[in-house]
XYZ file of C-alpha atoms in Angstrom:
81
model
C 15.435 -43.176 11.958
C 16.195 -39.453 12.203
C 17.611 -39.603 15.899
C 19.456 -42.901 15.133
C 21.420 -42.217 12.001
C 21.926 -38.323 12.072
C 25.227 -36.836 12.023
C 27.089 -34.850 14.280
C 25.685 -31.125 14.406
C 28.646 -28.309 13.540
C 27.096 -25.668 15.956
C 28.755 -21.704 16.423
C 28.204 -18.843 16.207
C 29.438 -16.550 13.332
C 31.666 -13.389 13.545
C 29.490 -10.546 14.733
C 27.687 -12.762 17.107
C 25.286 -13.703 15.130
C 24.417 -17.598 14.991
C 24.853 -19.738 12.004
C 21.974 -22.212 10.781
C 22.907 -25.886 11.185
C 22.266 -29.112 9.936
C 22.484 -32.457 10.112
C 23.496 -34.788 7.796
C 21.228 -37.951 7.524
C 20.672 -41.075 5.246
C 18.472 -39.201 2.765
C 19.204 -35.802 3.168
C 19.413 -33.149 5.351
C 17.542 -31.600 8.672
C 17.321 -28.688 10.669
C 16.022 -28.447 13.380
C 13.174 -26.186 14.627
C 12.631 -26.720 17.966
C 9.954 -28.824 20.136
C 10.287 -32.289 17.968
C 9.999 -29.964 14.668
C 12.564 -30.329 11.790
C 12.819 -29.054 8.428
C 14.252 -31.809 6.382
C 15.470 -31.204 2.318
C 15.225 -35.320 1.059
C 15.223 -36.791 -2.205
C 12.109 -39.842 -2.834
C 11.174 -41.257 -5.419
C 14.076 -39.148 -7.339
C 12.175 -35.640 -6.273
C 13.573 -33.130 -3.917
C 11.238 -32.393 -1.162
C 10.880 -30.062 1.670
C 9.355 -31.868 4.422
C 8.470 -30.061 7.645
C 7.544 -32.205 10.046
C 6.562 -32.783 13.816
C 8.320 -35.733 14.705
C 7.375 -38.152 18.384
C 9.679 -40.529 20.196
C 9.315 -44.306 20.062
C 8.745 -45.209 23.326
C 10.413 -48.811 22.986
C 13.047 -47.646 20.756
C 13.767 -44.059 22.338
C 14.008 -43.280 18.559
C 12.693 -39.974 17.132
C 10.176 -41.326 14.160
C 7.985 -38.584 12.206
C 4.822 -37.651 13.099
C 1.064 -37.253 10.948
C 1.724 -33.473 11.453
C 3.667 -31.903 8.273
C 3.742 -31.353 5.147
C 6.028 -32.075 2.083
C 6.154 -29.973 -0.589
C 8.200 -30.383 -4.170
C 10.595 -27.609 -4.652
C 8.426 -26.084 -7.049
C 5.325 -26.138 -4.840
C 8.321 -24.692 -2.288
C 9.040 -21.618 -4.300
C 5.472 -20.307 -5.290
């Protein structure tokens, strides 16, 4: 889902040379990406906003990136304890 329906990434660097987070649009939220199959993704389910961090694996029939058993999602209050 995540590698088929994402958005185009806006990537930079900001003045001073230091480099600007990114994300990507997708169909239920947003994601960042963390490197090594890893994204942070901010999602709404089940009309809750969660943080989901998540190792994600690539279909090998599809070529699709699909998420992974490794991660967690937390509620945004769980988020800002």
């Amino acid at each position: 889902e995540v590698g088929a329906s994402a958005g185009e990434e806006d990537e930079g660097q900001e003045e001073g040379g230091e480099e600007k987070v990114v994300g990507v649009q997708t169909d239920d939220g947003i994601a960042f990406d963390l490197g090594k199959k890893k994204l942070l993704r901010v999602k709404t389910f089940k009309k809750m906003v969660l943080v989901d961090i998540r190792e994600f694996y690539e279909d090998k029939q599809t070529e699709e990136l699909k998420p992974g058993k490794k991660g967690i999602s937390l509620t945004l209050a769980q988020h800002c304890v």
